[in-house]
mmCIF file of C-alpha atoms and ligand atoms in Angstrom:
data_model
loop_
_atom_site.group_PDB
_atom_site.id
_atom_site.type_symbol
_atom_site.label_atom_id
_atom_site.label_comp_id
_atom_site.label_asym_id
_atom_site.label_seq_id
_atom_site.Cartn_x
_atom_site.Cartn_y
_atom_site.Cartn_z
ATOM 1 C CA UNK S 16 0.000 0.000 0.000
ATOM 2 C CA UNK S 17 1.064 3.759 -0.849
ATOM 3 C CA UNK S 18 1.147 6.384 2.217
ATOM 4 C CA UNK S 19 2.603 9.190 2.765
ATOM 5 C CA UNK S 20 3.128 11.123 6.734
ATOM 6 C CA UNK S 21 2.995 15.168 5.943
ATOM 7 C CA UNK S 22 3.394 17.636 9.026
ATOM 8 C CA UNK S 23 -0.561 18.702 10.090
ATOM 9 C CA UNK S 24 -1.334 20.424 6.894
ATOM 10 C CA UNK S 25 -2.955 24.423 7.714
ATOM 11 C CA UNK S 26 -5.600 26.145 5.500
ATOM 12 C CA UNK S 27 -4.165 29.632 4.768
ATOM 13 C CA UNK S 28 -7.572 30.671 3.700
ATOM 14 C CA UNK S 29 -10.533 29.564 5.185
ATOM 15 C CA UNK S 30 -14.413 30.953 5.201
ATOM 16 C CA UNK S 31 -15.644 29.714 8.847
ATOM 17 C CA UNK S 32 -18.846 31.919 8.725
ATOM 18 C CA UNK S 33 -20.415 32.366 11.853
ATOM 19 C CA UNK S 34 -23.147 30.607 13.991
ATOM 20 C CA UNK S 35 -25.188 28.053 12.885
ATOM 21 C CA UNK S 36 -23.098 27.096 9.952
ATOM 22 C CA UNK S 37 -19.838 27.556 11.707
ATOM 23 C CA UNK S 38 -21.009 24.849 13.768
ATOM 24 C CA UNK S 39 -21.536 22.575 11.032
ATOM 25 C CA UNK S 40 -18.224 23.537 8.900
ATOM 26 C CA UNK S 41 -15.384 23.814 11.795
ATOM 27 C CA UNK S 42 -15.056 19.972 12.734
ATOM 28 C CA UNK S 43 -14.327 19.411 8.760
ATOM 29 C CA UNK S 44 -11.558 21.960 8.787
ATOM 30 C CA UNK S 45 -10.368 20.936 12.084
ATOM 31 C CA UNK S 46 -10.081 16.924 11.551
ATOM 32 C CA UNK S 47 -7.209 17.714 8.854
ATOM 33 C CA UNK S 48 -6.078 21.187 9.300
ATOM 34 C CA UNK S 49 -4.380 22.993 12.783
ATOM 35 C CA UNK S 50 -4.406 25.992 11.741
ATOM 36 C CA UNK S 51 -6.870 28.335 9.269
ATOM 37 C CA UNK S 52 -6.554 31.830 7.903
ATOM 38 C CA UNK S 53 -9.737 32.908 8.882
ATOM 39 C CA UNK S 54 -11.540 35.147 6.109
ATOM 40 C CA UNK S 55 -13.376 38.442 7.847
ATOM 41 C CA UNK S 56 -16.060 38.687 5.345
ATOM 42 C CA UNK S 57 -19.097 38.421 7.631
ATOM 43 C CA UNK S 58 -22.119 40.789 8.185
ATOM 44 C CA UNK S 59 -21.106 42.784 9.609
ATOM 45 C CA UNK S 60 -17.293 42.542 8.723
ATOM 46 C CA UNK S 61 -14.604 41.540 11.107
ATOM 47 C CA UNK S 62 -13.095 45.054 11.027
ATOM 48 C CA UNK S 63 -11.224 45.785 14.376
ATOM 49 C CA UNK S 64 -9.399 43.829 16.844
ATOM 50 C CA UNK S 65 -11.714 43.405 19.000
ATOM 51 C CA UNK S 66 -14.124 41.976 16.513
ATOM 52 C CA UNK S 67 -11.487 39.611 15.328
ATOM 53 C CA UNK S 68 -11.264 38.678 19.619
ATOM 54 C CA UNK S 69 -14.950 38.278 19.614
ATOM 55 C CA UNK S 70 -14.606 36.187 16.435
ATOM 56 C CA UNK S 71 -11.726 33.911 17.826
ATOM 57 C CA UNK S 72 -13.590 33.441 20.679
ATOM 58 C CA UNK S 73 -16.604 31.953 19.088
ATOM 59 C CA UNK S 74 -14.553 30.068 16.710
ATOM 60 C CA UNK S 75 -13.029 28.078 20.199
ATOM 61 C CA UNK S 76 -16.554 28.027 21.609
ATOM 62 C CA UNK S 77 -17.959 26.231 18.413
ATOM 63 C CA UNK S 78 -14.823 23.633 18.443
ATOM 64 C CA UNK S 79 -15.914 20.426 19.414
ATOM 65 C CA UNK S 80 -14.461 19.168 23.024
ATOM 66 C CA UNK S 81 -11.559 17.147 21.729
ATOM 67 C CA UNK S 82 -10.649 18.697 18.578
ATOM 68 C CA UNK S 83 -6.825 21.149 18.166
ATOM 69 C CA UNK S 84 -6.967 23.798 15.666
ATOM 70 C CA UNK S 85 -6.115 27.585 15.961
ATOM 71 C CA UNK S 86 -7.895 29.939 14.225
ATOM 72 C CA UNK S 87 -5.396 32.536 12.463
ATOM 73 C CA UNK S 88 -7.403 35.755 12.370
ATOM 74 C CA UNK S 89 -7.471 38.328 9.506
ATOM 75 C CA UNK S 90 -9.234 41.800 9.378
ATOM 76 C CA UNK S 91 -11.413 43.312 6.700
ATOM 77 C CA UNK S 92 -9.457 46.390 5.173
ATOM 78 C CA UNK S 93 -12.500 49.190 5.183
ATOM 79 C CA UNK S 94 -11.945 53.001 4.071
ATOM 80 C CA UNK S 95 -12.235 54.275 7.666
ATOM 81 C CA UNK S 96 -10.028 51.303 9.037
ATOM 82 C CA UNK S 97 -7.248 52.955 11.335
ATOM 83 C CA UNK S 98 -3.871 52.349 10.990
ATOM 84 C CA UNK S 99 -3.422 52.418 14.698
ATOM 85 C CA UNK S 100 -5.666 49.327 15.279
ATOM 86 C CA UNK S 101 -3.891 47.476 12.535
ATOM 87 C CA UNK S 102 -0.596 48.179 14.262
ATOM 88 C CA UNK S 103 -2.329 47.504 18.175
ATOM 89 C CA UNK S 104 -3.573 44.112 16.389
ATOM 90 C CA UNK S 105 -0.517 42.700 14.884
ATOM 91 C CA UNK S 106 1.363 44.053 18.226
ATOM 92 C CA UNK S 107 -1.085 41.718 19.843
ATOM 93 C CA UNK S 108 -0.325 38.553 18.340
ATOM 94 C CA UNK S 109 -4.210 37.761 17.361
ATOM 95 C CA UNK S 110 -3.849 38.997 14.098
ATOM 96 C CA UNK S 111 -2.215 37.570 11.489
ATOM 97 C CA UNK S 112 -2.908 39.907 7.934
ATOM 98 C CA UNK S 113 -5.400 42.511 6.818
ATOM 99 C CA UNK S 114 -8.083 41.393 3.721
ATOM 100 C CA UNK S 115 -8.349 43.536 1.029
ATOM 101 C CA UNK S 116 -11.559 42.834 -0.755
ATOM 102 C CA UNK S 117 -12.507 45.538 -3.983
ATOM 103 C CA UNK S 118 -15.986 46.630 -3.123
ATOM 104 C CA UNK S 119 -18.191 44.311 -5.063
ATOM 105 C CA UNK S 120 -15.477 41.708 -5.987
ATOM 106 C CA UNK S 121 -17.496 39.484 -4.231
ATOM 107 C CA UNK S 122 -19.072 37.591 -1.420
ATOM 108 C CA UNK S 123 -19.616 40.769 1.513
ATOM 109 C CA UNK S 124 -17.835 42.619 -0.012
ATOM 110 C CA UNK S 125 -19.660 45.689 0.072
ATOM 111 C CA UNK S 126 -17.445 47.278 2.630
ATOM 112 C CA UNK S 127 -14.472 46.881 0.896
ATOM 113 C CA UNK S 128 -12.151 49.315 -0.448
ATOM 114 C CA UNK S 129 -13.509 51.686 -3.643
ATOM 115 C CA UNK S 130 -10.184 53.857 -3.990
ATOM 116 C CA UNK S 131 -6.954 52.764 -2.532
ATOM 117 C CA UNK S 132 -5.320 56.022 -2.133
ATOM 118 C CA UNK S 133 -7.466 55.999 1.141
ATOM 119 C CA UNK S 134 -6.296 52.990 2.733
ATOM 120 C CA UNK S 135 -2.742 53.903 1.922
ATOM 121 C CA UNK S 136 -2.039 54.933 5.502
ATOM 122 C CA UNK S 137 -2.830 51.577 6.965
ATOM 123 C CA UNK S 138 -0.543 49.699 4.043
ATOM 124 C CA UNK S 139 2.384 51.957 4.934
ATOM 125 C CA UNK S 140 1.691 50.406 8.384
ATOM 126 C CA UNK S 141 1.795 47.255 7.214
ATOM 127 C CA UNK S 142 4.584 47.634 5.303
ATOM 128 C CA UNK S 143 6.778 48.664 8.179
ATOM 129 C CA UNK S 144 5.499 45.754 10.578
ATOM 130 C CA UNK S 145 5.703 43.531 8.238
ATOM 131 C CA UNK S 146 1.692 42.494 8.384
ATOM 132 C CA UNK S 147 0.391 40.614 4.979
ATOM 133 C CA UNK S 148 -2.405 41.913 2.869
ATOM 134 C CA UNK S 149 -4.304 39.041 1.642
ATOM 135 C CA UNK S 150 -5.535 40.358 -1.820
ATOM 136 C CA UNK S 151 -8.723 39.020 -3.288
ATOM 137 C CA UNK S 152 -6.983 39.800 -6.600
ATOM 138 C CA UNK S 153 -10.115 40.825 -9.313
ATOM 139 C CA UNK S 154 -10.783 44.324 -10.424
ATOM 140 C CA UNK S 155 -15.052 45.162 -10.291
ATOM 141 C CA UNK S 156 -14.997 47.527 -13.386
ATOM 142 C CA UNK S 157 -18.068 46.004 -14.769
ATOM 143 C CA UNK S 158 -16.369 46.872 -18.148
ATOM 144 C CA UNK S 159 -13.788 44.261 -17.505
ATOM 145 C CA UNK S 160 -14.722 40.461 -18.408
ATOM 146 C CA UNK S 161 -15.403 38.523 -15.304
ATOM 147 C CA UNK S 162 -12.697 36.241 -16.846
ATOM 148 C CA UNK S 163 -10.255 38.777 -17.209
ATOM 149 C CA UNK S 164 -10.980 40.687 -13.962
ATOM 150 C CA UNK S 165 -7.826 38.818 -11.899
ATOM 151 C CA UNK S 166 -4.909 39.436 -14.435
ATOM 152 C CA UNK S 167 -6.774 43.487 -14.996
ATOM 153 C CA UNK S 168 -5.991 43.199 -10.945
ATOM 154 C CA UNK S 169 -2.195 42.596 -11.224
ATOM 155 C CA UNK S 170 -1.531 45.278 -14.141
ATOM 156 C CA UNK S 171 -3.687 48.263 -12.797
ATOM 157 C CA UNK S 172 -4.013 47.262 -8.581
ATOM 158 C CA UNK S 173 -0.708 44.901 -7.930
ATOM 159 C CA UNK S 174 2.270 46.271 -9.662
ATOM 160 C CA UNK S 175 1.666 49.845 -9.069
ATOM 161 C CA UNK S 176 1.120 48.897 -5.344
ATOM 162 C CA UNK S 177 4.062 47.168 -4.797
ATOM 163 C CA UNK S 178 6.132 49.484 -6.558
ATOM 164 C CA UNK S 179 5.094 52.272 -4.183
ATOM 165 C CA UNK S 180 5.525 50.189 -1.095
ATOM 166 C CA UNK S 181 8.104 47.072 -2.426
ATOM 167 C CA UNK S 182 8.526 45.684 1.310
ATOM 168 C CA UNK S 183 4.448 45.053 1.242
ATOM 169 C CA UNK S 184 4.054 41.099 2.028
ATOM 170 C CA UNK S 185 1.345 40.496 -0.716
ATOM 171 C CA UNK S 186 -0.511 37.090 -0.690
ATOM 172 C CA UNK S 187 -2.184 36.569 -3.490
ATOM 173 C CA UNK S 188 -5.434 34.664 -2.614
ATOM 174 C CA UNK S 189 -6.914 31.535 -4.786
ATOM 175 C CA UNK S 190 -4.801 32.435 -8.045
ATOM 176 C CA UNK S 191 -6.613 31.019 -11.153
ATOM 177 C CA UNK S 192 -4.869 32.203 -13.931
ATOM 178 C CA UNK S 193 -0.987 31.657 -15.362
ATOM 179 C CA UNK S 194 -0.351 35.285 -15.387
ATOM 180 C CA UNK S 195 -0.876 35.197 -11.751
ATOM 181 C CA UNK S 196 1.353 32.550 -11.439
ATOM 182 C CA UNK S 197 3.994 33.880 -13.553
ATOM 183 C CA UNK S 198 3.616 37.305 -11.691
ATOM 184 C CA UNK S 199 4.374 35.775 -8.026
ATOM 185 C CA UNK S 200 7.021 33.321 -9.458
ATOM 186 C CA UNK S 201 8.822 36.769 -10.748
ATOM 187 C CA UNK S 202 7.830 38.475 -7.264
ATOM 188 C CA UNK S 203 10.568 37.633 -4.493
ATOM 189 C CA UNK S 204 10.265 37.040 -1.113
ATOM 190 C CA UNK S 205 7.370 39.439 -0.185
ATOM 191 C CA UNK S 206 4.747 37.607 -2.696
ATOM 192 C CA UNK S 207 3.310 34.572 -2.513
ATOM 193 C CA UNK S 208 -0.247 33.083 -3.822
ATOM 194 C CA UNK S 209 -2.728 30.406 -2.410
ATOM 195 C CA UNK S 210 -4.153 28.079 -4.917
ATOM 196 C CA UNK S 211 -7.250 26.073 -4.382
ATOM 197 C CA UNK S 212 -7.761 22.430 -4.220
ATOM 198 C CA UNK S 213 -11.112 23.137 -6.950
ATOM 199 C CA UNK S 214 -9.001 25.418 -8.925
ATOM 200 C CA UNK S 215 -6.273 22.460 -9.849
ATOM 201 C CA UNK S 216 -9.420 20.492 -10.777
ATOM 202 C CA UNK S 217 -12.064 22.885 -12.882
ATOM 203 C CA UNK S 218 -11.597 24.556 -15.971
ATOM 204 C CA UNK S 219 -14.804 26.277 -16.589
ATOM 205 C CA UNK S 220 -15.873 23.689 -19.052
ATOM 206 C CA UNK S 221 -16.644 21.913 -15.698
ATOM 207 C CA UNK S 222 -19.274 25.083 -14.940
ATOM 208 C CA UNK S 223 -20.752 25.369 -17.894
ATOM 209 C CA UNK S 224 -20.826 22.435 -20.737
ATOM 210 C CA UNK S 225 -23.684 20.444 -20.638
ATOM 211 C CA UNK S 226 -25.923 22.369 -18.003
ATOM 212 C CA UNK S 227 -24.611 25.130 -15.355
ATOM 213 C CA UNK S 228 -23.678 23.085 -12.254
ATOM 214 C CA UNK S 229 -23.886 26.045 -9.481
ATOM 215 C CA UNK S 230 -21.497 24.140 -6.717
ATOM 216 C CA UNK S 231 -18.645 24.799 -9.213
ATOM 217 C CA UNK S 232 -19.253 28.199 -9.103
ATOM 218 C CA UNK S 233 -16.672 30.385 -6.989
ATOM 219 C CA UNK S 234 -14.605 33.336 -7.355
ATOM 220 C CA UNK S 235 -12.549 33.677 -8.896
ATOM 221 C CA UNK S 236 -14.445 31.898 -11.413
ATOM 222 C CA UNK S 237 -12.414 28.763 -13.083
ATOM 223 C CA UNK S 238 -11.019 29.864 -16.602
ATOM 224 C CA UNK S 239 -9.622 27.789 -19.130
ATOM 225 C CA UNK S 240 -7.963 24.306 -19.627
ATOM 226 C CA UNK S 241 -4.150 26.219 -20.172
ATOM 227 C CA UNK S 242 -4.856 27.934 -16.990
ATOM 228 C CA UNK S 243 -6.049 25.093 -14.727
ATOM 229 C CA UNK S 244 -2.736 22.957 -16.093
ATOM 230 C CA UNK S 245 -0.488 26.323 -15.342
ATOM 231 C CA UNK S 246 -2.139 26.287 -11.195
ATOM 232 C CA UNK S 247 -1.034 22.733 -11.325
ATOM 233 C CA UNK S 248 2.199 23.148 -12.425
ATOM 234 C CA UNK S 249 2.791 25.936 -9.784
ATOM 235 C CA UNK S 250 1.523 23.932 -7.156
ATOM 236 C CA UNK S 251 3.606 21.178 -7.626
ATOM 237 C CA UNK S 252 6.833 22.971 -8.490
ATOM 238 C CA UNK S 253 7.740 22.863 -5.160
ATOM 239 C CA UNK S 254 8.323 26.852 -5.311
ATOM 240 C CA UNK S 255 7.442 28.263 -1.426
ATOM 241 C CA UNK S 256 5.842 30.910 -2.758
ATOM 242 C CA UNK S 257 2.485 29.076 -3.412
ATOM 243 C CA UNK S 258 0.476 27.144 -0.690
ATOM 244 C CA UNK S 259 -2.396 25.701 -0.003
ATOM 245 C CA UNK S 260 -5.868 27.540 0.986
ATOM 246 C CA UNK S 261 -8.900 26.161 0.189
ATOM 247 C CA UNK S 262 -11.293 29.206 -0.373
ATOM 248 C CA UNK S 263 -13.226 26.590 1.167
ATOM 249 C CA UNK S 264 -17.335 28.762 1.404
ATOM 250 C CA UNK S 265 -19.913 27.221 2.351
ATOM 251 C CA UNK S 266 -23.557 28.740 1.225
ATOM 252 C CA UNK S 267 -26.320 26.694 1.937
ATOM 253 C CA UNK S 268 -27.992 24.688 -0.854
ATOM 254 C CA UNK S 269 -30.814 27.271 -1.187
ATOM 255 C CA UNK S 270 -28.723 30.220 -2.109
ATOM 256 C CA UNK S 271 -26.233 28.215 -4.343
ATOM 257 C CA UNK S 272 -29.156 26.567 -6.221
ATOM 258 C CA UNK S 273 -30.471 29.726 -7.514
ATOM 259 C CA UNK S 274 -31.639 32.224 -10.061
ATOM 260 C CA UNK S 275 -28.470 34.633 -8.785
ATOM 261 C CA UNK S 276 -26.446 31.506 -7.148
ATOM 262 C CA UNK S 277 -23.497 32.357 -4.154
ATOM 263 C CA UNK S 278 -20.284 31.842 -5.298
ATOM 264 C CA UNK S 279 -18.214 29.218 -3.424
ATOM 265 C CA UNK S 280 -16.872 25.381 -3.756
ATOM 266 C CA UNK S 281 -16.712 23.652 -0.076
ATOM 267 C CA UNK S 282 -13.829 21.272 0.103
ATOM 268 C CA UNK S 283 -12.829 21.335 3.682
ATOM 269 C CA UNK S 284 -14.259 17.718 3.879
ATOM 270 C CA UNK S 285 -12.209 16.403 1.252
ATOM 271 C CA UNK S 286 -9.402 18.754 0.364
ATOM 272 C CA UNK S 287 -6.304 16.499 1.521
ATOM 273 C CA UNK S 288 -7.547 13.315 -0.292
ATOM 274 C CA UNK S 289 -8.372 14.983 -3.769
ATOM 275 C CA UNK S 290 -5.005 17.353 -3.072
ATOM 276 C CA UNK S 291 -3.282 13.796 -3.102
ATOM 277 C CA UNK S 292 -4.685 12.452 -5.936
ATOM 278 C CA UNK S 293 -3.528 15.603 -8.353
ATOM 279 C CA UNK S 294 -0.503 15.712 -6.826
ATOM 280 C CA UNK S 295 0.142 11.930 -7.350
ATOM 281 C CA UNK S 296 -1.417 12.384 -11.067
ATOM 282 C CA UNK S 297 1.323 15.473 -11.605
ATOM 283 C CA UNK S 298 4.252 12.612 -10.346
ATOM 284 C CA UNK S 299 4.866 15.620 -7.434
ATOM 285 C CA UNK S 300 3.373 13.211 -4.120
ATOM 286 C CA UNK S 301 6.780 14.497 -2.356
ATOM 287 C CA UNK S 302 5.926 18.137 -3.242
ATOM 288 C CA UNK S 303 2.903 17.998 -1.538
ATOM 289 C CA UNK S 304 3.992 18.752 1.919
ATOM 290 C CA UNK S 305 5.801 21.911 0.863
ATOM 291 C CA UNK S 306 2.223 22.848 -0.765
ATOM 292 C CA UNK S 307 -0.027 21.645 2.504
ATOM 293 C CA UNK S 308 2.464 21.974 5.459
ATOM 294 C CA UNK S 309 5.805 23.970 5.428
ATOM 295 C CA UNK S 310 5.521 26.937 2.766
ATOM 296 C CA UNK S 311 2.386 28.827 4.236
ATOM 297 C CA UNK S 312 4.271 28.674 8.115
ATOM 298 C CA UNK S 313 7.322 29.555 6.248
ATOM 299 C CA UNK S 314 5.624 32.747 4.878
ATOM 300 C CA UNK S 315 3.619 33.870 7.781
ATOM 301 C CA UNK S 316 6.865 33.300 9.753
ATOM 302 C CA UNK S 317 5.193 30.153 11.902
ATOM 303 C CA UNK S 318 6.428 27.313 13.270
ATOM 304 C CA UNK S 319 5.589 24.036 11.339
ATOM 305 C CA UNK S 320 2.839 22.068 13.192
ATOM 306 C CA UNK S 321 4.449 19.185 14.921
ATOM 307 C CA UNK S 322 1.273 16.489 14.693
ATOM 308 C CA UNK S 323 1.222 14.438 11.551
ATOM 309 C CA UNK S 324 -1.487 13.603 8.981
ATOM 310 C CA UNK S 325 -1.149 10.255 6.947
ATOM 311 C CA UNK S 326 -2.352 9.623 3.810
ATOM 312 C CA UNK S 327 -3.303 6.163 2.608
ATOM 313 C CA UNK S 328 -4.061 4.897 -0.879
ATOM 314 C CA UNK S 329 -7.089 2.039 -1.058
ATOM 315 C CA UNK S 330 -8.450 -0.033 -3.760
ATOM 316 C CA UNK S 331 -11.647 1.468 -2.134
ATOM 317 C CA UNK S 332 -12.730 4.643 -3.206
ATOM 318 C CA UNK S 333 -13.518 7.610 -0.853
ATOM 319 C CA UNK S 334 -16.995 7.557 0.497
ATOM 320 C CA UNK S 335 -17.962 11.500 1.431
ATOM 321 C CA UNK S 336 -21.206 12.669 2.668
ATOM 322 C CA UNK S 337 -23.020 14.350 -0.619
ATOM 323 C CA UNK S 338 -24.112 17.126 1.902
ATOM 324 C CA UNK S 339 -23.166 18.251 5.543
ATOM 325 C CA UNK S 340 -26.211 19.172 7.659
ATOM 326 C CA UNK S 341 -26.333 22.688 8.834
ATOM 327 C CA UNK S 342 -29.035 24.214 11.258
ATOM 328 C CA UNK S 343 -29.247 27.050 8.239
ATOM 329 C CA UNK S 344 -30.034 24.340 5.927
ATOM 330 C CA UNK S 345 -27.597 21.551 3.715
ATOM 331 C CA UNK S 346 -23.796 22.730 2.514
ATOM 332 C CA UNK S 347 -22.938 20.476 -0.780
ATOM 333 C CA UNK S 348 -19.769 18.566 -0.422
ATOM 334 C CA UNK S 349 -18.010 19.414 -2.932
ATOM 335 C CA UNK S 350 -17.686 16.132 -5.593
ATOM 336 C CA UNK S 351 -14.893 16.346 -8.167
ATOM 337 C CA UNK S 352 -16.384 13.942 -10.197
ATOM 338 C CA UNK S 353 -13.870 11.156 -10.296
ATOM 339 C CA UNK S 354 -13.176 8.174 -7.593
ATOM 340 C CA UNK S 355 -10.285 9.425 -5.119
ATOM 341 C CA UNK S 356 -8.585 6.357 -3.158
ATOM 342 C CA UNK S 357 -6.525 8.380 -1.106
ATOM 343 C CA UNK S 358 -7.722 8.028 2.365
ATOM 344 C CA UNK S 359 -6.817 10.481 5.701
ATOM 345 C CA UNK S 360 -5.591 7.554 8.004
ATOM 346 C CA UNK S 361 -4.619 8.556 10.798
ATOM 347 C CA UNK S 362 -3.812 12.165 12.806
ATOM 348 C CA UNK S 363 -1.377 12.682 15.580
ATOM 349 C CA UNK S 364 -2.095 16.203 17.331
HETATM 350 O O1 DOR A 19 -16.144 31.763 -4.168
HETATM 351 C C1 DOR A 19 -15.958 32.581 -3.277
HETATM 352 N N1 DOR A 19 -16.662 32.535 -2.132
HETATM 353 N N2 DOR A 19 -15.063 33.534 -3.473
HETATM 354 C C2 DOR A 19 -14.912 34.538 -2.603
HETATM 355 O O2 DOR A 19 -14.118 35.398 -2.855
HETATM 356 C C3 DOR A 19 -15.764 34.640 -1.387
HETATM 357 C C4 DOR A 19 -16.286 33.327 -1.009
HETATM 358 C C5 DOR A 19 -17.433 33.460 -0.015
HETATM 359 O O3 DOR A 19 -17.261 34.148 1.000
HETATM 360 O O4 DOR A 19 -18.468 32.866 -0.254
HETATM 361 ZN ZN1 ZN A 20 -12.359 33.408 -0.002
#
């Protein structure tokens, strides 16, 4: 039989939501993963430290007795957010990078930033503590193709950014296209990317051909086949500038099955075992504990977890749950549509 022992992989970016469905998600993320970049994009945002404390604490309360993970908390960069509270937060220890979402981009993101030359205080901050900005990296010109919006992003937003302020730690979140792989490949030590586990799997043939499927449906949105085979190869090139974070959203089934359908895959139950089977179909199996376990610490300056999680490969396909019950309703698993024999076999904490 085939197994491989990684380190206790982390999720560097993570959407936990809040009550009843953070209930229902945490235990998936927290069987595999011990740590999570929590996303801030509730309603009302996670703006200020002491939301992200109030956050973190009902993140622990919702853990179920017996499970380790740490939630790594992020806060939602507004217009009116003050430098000074960035700065008191990272001083702090809770907080671990600032979110910029475009206003519009996506998912709550209606308080995000319209006109970066207003947040510019609080990225000089950042800059000079050395605090990541986590970019969701698409421009909302409504001009711009939704397919085009992410490598629009790096040509107007990135470059000009990080030529102003060049010691800016940038993480590029769920990169979908190859110019955003070729742009953090050229970018040095202060840019990285996450890349999904659905994104190494969908092109947007997978959306689209033969019916819309709606829980393929995320943003950014899949593009082509050249693009999905480019996230692959970045993944597995054993470069420590890209890691893994799921984008993992739940929505319940209601709101993704829908005239105007939420965007968002939810992998956190299944994430390691399909993340196995690409990386065994790229030949790149050793590669994937750089991509699951050491390069996101390694960025975020963070020790590597010291547990274990071992993978084992079965005649026996994986058996997931089509659906996870929520007390807001049923969160689709999300089903790449092929077996996966790659089993999680054991943890050690
Ligand atoms: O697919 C997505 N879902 N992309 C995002 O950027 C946000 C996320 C969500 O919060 O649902
Ligand atoms: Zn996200």
């Amino acid at each position: 039989m085939q197994t491989i022992t990684l380190p206790r992989p982390d999720d560097w970016h993570l959407h936990l939501r809040d009550g009843a469905m953070l209930r229902a998600v945490l235990p998936e993320s927290a069987r595999h993963f011990a740590r999570a970049i929590v996303m801030p994009n509730l309603v009302p945002p996670v703006v200020t430290l002491d939301d992200a404390k109030a956050y973190r604490d009902r993140i622990l309360a919702a853990l179920p007795d017996g499970m380790a993970f740490e939630p790594l908390m992020t806060l939602y960069l507004t217009e009116t957010t003050d430098p000074a509270d960035v700065a008191a937060a990272a001083a702090s220890g809770l907080i671990k990078a600032v979110k910029l979402y475009p206003a519009g981009a996506t998912t709550n993101s209606q308080s995000g930033v319209r006109d970066l030359t207003r947040v510019m205080p609080v990225l000089e901050t950042m800059a000079r503590i050395g605090l990541p900005l986590c970019t969701h990296g698409e421009v909302t010109d409504p001009a711009i193709d939704i397919f085009d919006r992410e490598a629009a992003f790096i040509d107007t937003v990135l470059v000009p950014l990080r030529h102003r302020l060049p010691e800016l730690r940038v993480v590029m979140e769920h990169i979908t296209t190859e110019e955003a792989a070729a742009y953090v490949a050229e970018g040095g030590d202060t840019l990285a990317a996450t890349i999904t586990t659905h994104h190494l799997i969908l092109n947007r043939n997978h959306i689209l051909a033969g019916g819309i499927r709606p829980h393929y449906y995320c943003l950014p949105v899949a593009k082509r086949e050249k693009h999905r085979l480019a996230l692959r190869r970045a993944a597995t090139s054993g470069s420590p500038s890209y890691f893994l974070g799921t984008d993992s959203a739940p929505h319940v089934d209601a709101l993704k099955e829908h005239a105007c359908g939420c965007a968002g895959c939810f992998t956190a139950t299944n994430t390691m075992p399909l993340l196995a089977h690409v990386f065994e179909e790229e030949a790149a199996l050793d590669r994937l504990e750089g991509f699951a376990s050491r390069h996101g610490p390694a960025f975020y300056g963070l020790p590597v977890n010291a547990g274990t999680l071992r993978l084992e490969k079965r005649a026996d396909p994986c058996i997931w749950p089509d659906k996870i019950h929520s007390d807001a309703g049923p969160v689709t698993v999300f089903n790449p549509g092929f077996p996966v024999h790659w089993h999680v076999a054991t943890e050690q904490i």
